[in-house]
Amino acid sequence: RFREYLRDFTRYFEEGTGNLQKTTTIESVMNKDMLCTGVVGLVGEPFSIETTSEYDKATLTYVIDKSKLGDTKFDNLLFLWYDEKKDEFVELETILDEENSTVSINTTHFSKYMLVDKKEWFDAWKRASLYFEDDYEPLAAAICYDCSGSMSGNDRNGYRKLAIDNFIDSMTLTDKTALISFESIAKLVSGFSYDKEELKRRVEPYNGGGTNVRSAIEEAVKQLSKVEHWYTRHIILLSDGDVNLKIDLSKNVVDDLIKQAAEKNIKIHTIGLGSDADNQKLKDCATYTGGDSFTAATAEELDAIYKDLSKKNHFDLKTLPDKDKDGLPDEFEVSGLVISNAQIFYTDPEVQDCDGDGLFDGQEISIDNIRSQYKAVKDSDGFYTTYNSVVFKYIADAWNEDTDGDGMLDGKPCIDITSGIVLAPTDPEPSNGNYKIANGYLFKSHKESMKNNAQTKLGDYLKLDLELEDFVSVEMQKEIEEGIEKDRQIQELLDSYDIWFEDIIEEERDEQKKALLYKLLFNIIRSNGSATIGSNLLMFRQDVAGDALHSQTNADIVEYISTKYGIPAEKLIPFYNKLNTWQILGGYNQFYDDVFKWGTNDNMYANNLYFSDNGIKYVLWYWRGDYLNLGAGSEIGLYYRNDSNPVQNAISTGVEKIIGDEHWFSTDFKIPMTLSLYWAPFLPSADKMYPLYNWAPENPQWWITGFDPNWKNKVDCINGMDWPLMKENLIMIGSVDLSQFSEDAIDSLRNYVDREKTHKIIIDGNTVWILGGHL
Ligand SMILES: [Ca+2]
Ligand SMILES: [Ca+2]
Ligand SMILES: [Ca+2]
Ligand SMILES: [Ca+2]
């Protein structure tokens, strides 16, 4: 739908202040930031530009390959930048140099920039402006508030400000308000504005002077005469005194000023405050112009009156018929929803969630933050025409379940239908691709791999399938034989000599034996057989496919014994609680990490996620690395401590005194967890992630692990090179279902993650996703 991308663009900067060349990064956000990618009339790729330098001004220049411009005329190239705060693409003064084929802008800040074909861009806004003018009636309200001396008695406690502030807050984004204060004279406090904060800041009622109502209405009529024709126009007049207008409807007397207001379709709403207000005149003004009139005995009543006025007069798009209750009025779904990049979406008024991604249409294209958009377009005669349209806020594509194509669905977690395994979290940024890796997206590859490789069941223990030759070399065998021969000779020697000689010979023999033993141990550790020894010590078992080794729960142990020895599982239940792996008994502390660090030659990464639930502290302790005999692996463990339990507290404190760091207990309940590990070198040329394992055990876990003994020390020859198995290149994806915990517990985890920036975590509902590696 968009023109061919002009990938051959080159870009450069002319220096501002500071060395911008070196400190600035330019990244294409094509097909990553979908709002920028979808800009109507886009030429080439949109770029995100960031710098760590301070500068006053920089020039951004594109060198254009004219042969690739297609239908776009060079003269029609226009720079836009994306104002994220206002959700608006802003046209920039673009310097065209056709001779040198460059297009430049001067800028004082960096952001997202792109080139568009000016004609296409403005034509799109012309089209967009056609939709709303008939139906859409935002409100323009001129608030005239009395600041005469008598107000000091009538509004001692500042109710005027409260009521006006609340009125301003109730404005929809397309409404606008002007502020006029008056006493003996009227003062324009603010012309029409959308800026609620600025308007509220300016509302500062005071008390002093007379009550010149006429001057206030004059100013209000003047201001309202200037607003665009599609606005409904209102004056909200508050006064506590005389009304210096000639009006008496009972005698058909109407002041010219009020007639003028009525002719301009301005409704005057009036509020008479206190006993001295000229309520009859105020009422006549309102009646003549079609407004409402109120009386307030005390200022306390003002807030309710302003609220009433607001409710009655704000044109609220949300009140239009919405058959499918998806948040979008039917007529907009049919006539089109314009977003800030000038794209127009059409959705089905009878279907809430057109693409079935868990987000209603109105959550993808939102009415909540709509705003007015004006584009002044110069025609060929040099005249400007203003086009107005209402812009909806784009969150994601209502017709695409994965808007940015990163594997995470717009509005719900991705779950495998047949197995029920959770494959990816809800996209935290549905229109901005996240976690790019190996020429693709992490979760896109992960989902594929999970579908093809996920293991759910444990199989057998790893068996030693090695001959002695596998870890004892020919030379060593010779040495051992020689050692035995030497032993025999030494024994003979001992037999024939005096006893005092024995110690020296004994020592010599020990040294030789010791050296041999070390050599043997070293070779065992380096051999494939060592994984068997390590995994059996830890009571690990292989998954059914033999992809990797995993820890088991006592439920797994019962299942294993029952199947292997034909004992019904029920009979094993009495022993169930006794069938614990030592990891359950041991708890966890920093000491294990230190051992791992040693076992991996520091090629490991560990981190802790803390949270608490009902006074009990929890930690998710996770780890990944290349562990010497088990190979590349990762773990997530759930531990807890209850410091109010005296026994636990004594144990923790005791252990902590010895190791100088925290000690935790393994939990006695289990929860659903998955764990996957990949290898992906940090290289631009890397085109895929290599799966080590995808482990989604059907039994819930308190501790999930996976080690692949085939991946250790070094990755053999990929792309014709040997790659070291660095922890950075090990990509971990774990999911832990915390549904068992309270909302507060998940909130405390969220707070912890927000504070600690060292984690790569996605909290999706009750599931926490733990990621690791160069992401
Ligand atoms: Ca609807
Ligand atoms: Ca949807
Ligand atoms: Ca969608
Ligand atoms: Ca996505």
XYZ file of N, CA and C in Angstrom, residues 303-419:
351
model
N -20.662 24.859 42.100
C -20.039 23.695 41.465
C -21.088 22.815 40.797
N -22.197 22.577 41.528
C -23.265 21.718 40.993
C -23.877 22.348 39.748
N -24.029 23.675 39.750
C -24.631 24.369 38.601
C -23.726 24.261 37.367
N -22.425 24.509 37.554
C -21.479 24.406 36.431
C -21.434 22.976 35.885
N -21.538 22.022 36.808
C -21.524 20.615 36.373
C -22.752 20.314 35.520
N -23.878 20.850 35.960
C -25.129 20.681 35.238
C -25.009 21.249 33.827
N -24.451 22.451 33.755
C -24.258 23.131 32.474
C -23.336 22.325 31.557
N -22.305 21.806 32.160
C -21.328 21.039 31.396
C -21.978 19.805 30.786
N -22.727 19.094 31.613
C -23.359 17.853 31.193
C -24.355 18.111 30.057
N -25.071 19.218 30.185
C -26.122 19.522 29.238
C -25.576 19.974 27.883
N -24.438 20.640 27.884
C -24.002 21.306 26.662
C -22.805 20.697 25.946
N -22.036 19.905 26.666
C -20.922 19.280 25.954
C -21.459 18.268 24.971
N -21.001 18.375 23.766
C -21.383 17.374 22.786
C -20.455 16.180 22.988
N -21.029 15.076 23.416
C -20.196 13.932 23.748
C -20.389 12.841 22.702
N -19.308 12.590 21.963
C -19.359 11.561 20.922
C -19.772 10.208 21.487
N -19.434 10.019 22.751
C -19.680 8.707 23.351
C -21.172 8.435 23.550
N -21.994 9.483 23.423
C -23.418 9.257 23.616
C -24.112 8.841 22.316
N -23.383 8.851 21.217
C -23.980 8.420 19.942
C -24.219 6.910 19.971
N -25.165 6.403 19.175
C -25.482 4.972 19.201
C -24.257 4.095 18.902
N -24.094 3.061 19.722
C -22.969 2.135 19.578
C -23.534 0.722 19.724
N -23.994 0.173 18.597
C -24.721 -1.085 18.581
C -23.942 -2.231 19.247
N -22.662 -2.353 18.892
C -21.901 -3.506 19.402
C -21.169 -3.199 20.712
N -21.367 -2.009 21.251
C -20.767 -1.614 22.525
C -19.246 -1.839 22.559
N -18.580 -1.478 21.482
C -17.119 -1.622 21.451
C -16.426 -0.291 21.692
N -17.215 0.734 22.050
C -16.620 2.037 22.357
C -16.601 2.987 21.174
N -16.987 2.513 19.994
C -16.994 3.387 18.814
C -18.428 3.549 18.309
N -18.898 4.804 18.172
C -20.249 5.002 17.636
C -20.356 4.401 16.236
N -21.522 3.817 15.965
C -21.761 3.155 14.678
C -21.334 4.024 13.500
N -21.772 5.314 13.529
C -21.558 6.116 12.328
C -20.074 6.351 12.033
N -19.250 6.374 13.089
C -17.817 6.532 12.844
C -17.196 5.245 12.315
N -17.691 4.110 12.835
C -17.168 2.834 12.340
C -17.401 2.709 10.842
N -18.557 3.235 10.388
C -18.912 3.124 8.980
C -18.251 4.219 8.143
N -18.302 5.471 8.668
C -17.805 6.575 7.836
C -16.291 6.722 7.901
N -15.655 6.071 8.887
C -14.193 6.081 8.917
C -13.642 6.759 10.151
N -12.524 6.214 10.644
C -11.862 6.738 11.832
C -10.494 7.249 11.388
N -10.318 8.554 11.460
C -9.066 9.147 11.006
C -8.066 9.122 12.155
N -6.838 8.717 11.897
C -5.801 8.762 12.937
C -4.720 9.763 12.540
N -3.786 10.018 13.444
C -2.878 11.154 13.262
C -1.963 11.046 12.050
N -1.758 9.847 11.509
C -0.901 9.743 10.329
C -1.715 9.838 9.036
N -2.993 10.255 9.158
C -3.911 10.490 8.038
C -4.507 9.204 7.468
N -4.205 8.070 8.069
C -4.875 6.847 7.646
C -6.319 6.871 8.132
N -7.186 6.228 7.384
C -8.587 6.118 7.807
C -8.927 4.640 7.970
N -9.445 4.289 9.142
C -9.846 2.904 9.399
C -11.366 2.796 9.363
N -11.833 1.688 8.850
C -13.269 1.389 8.865
C -13.434 0.093 9.648
N -14.345 0.067 10.598
C -14.547 -1.166 11.367
C -16.004 -1.591 11.251
N -16.278 -2.796 11.716
C -17.619 -3.348 11.590
C -18.469 -2.905 12.783
N -19.560 -2.164 12.534
C -20.350 -1.643 13.663
C -21.112 -2.732 14.416
N -21.060 -3.955 13.891
C -21.790 -5.021 14.572
C -20.861 -6.045 15.207
N -19.559 -5.813 15.122
C -18.582 -6.736 15.721
C -17.683 -5.943 16.664
N -17.576 -6.412 17.904
C -16.795 -5.668 18.902
C -15.296 -5.733 18.640
N -14.848 -6.918 18.239
C -13.407 -7.144 18.127
C -13.150 -7.758 16.754
N -13.000 -6.893 15.763
C -12.925 -7.339 14.369
C -11.843 -8.384 14.123
N -10.692 -8.233 14.766
C -9.598 -9.166 14.482
C -9.439 -10.236 15.563
N -10.314 -10.223 16.564
C -10.286 -11.278 17.578
C -9.022 -11.325 18.420
N -8.398 -10.168 18.644
C -7.132 -10.170 19.388
C -7.309 -9.780 20.849
N -8.565 -9.727 21.320
C -8.789 -9.415 22.732
C -9.013 -7.939 22.995
N -8.732 -7.092 22.023
C -9.008 -5.657 22.182
C -10.245 -5.308 21.362
N -11.200 -4.629 21.990
C -12.340 -4.132 21.237
C -11.841 -3.119 20.212
N -12.624 -2.958 19.130
C -12.242 -1.969 18.112
C -11.949 -0.614 18.761
N -12.781 -0.242 19.745
C -12.626 1.051 20.402
C -11.427 1.119 21.333
N -10.800 -0.037 21.592
C -9.557 -0.013 22.372
C -8.352 0.057 21.438
N -8.562 -0.249 20.158
C -7.473 -0.179 19.183
C -7.406 1.214 18.558
N -8.583 1.732 18.188
C -8.697 3.103 17.685
C -9.591 3.788 18.705
N -8.997 4.645 19.543
C -9.713 5.085 20.735
C -10.365 6.447 20.565
N -11.569 6.530 21.107
C -12.319 7.787 21.085
C -11.967 8.626 22.322
N -11.293 7.986 23.288
C -11.030 8.664 24.562
C -10.130 9.885 24.422
N -9.198 9.839 23.499
C -8.278 10.968 23.354
C -8.426 11.676 22.022
N -9.651 11.715 21.500
C -9.797 12.382 20.206
C -9.478 13.855 20.344
N -9.079 14.433 19.252
C -8.766 15.862 19.263
C -9.069 16.432 17.884
N -9.162 17.755 17.847
C -9.344 18.418 16.558
C -8.008 18.585 15.873
N -8.034 18.510 14.578
C -6.796 18.679 13.814
C -7.065 19.702 12.715
N -6.193 20.679 12.618
C -6.335 21.665 11.548
C -5.134 21.580 10.651
N -5.376 21.564 9.360
C -4.267 21.627 8.421
C -4.541 22.792 7.481
N -3.618 23.752 7.448
C -3.751 24.862 6.514
C -3.038 24.462 5.227
N -3.779 24.360 4.150
C -3.206 23.877 2.891
C -3.223 24.990 1.856
N -2.053 25.208 1.254
C -1.917 26.279 0.262
C -2.301 25.709 -1.105
N -3.218 26.367 -1.781
C -3.564 25.863 -3.113
C -2.660 26.498 -4.170
N -2.895 26.162 -5.431
C -1.972 26.608 -6.489
C -2.006 28.131 -6.662
N -3.078 28.776 -6.224
C -3.143 30.235 -6.328
C -2.490 30.928 -5.134
N -1.966 30.141 -4.228
C -1.284 30.731 -3.074
C -2.216 31.018 -1.910
N -3.480 30.614 -2.014
C -4.414 30.833 -0.916
C -4.410 29.633 0.028
N -4.586 29.933 1.306
C -4.642 28.851 2.289
C -6.082 28.482 2.590
N -6.359 27.214 2.669
C -7.657 26.749 3.135
C -7.401 25.912 4.384
N -8.251 26.078 5.416
C -8.074 25.287 6.628
C -8.995 24.076 6.586
N -8.432 22.914 6.834
C -9.234 21.699 6.890
C -9.273 21.193 8.327
N -10.479 20.939 8.771
C -10.638 20.475 10.143
C -11.062 19.020 10.134
N -10.491 18.250 11.009
C -10.982 16.891 11.172
C -10.797 16.466 12.613
N -11.495 15.398 12.968
C -11.365 14.850 14.309
C -10.454 13.641 14.217
N -9.436 13.635 15.055
C -8.436 12.578 14.985
C -8.603 11.639 16.163
N -8.747 10.349 15.851
C -8.827 9.332 16.892
C -7.426 8.885 17.262
N -7.290 8.392 18.470
C -5.965 7.950 18.934
C -5.730 6.503 18.482
N -4.630 6.326 17.779
C -4.285 4.990 17.279
C -3.504 4.231 18.344
N -4.022 3.077 18.706
C -3.285 2.230 19.636
C -2.788 1.004 18.905
N -3.666 0.454 18.057
C -3.258 -0.687 17.241
C -4.228 -0.823 16.080
N -3.886 -1.722 15.167
C -4.692 -1.956 13.977
C -5.876 -2.847 14.346
N -7.083 -2.357 14.088
C -8.284 -3.110 14.462
C -8.511 -4.329 13.577
N -7.731 -4.448 12.510
C -7.895 -5.592 11.608
C -6.684 -6.519 11.638
N -5.784 -6.326 12.573
C -4.578 -7.157 12.619
C -4.331 -7.565 14.069
N -4.291 -8.875 14.334
C -4.169 -9.309 15.735
C -2.756 -9.078 16.277
N -1.787 -8.960 15.388
C -0.426 -8.628 15.814
C 0.043 -7.472 14.935
N -0.356 -6.274 15.328
C -0.143 -5.085 14.499
C 1.300 -4.913 14.050
N 2.243 -5.077 14.982
C 3.637 -4.818 14.636
C 4.386 -6.088 14.220
N 3.701 -7.215 14.222
C 4.323 -8.449 13.730
C 5.451 -8.984 14.590
N 5.463 -8.634 15.895
C 6.571 -9.086 16.746
C 6.243 -10.383 17.490
N 5.130 -10.992 17.155
C 4.789 -12.281 17.776
C 3.906 -12.153 18.998
N 3.823 -10.955 19.570
C 2.948 -10.729 20.727
C 1.638 -10.134 20.210
N 0.519 -10.743 20.589
C -0.773 -10.265 20.097
C -1.148 -8.940 20.765
N -1.938 -8.138 20.032
C -2.293 -6.798 20.502
C -2.921 -6.797 21.896
N -3.843 -7.740 22.145
C -4.627 -7.574 23.374
C -4.777 -8.799 24.247
N -4.084 -9.868 23.940
C -4.195 -11.043 24.811
C -2.957 -11.906 24.676
N -2.695 -12.736 25.677
C -1.536 -13.618 25.545
C -1.780 -14.643 24.451
N -0.720 -15.122 23.847
C -0.847 -16.123 22.793
C -0.764 -17.507 23.429
N -1.819 -18.287 23.271
C -1.872 -19.606 23.902
C -2.100 -20.661 22.825
N -1.319 -21.737 22.878
C -1.471 -22.810 21.901
C -2.808 -23.517 22.142
N -3.632 -23.582 21.106
C -5.003 -24.081 21.293
C -5.000 -25.545 21.730
N -4.158 -26.364 21.095
C -4.215 -27.791 21.406
C -3.588 -28.123 22.758
N -2.440 -27.532 23.065
C -1.753 -27.908 24.310
C -2.105 -27.005 25.490
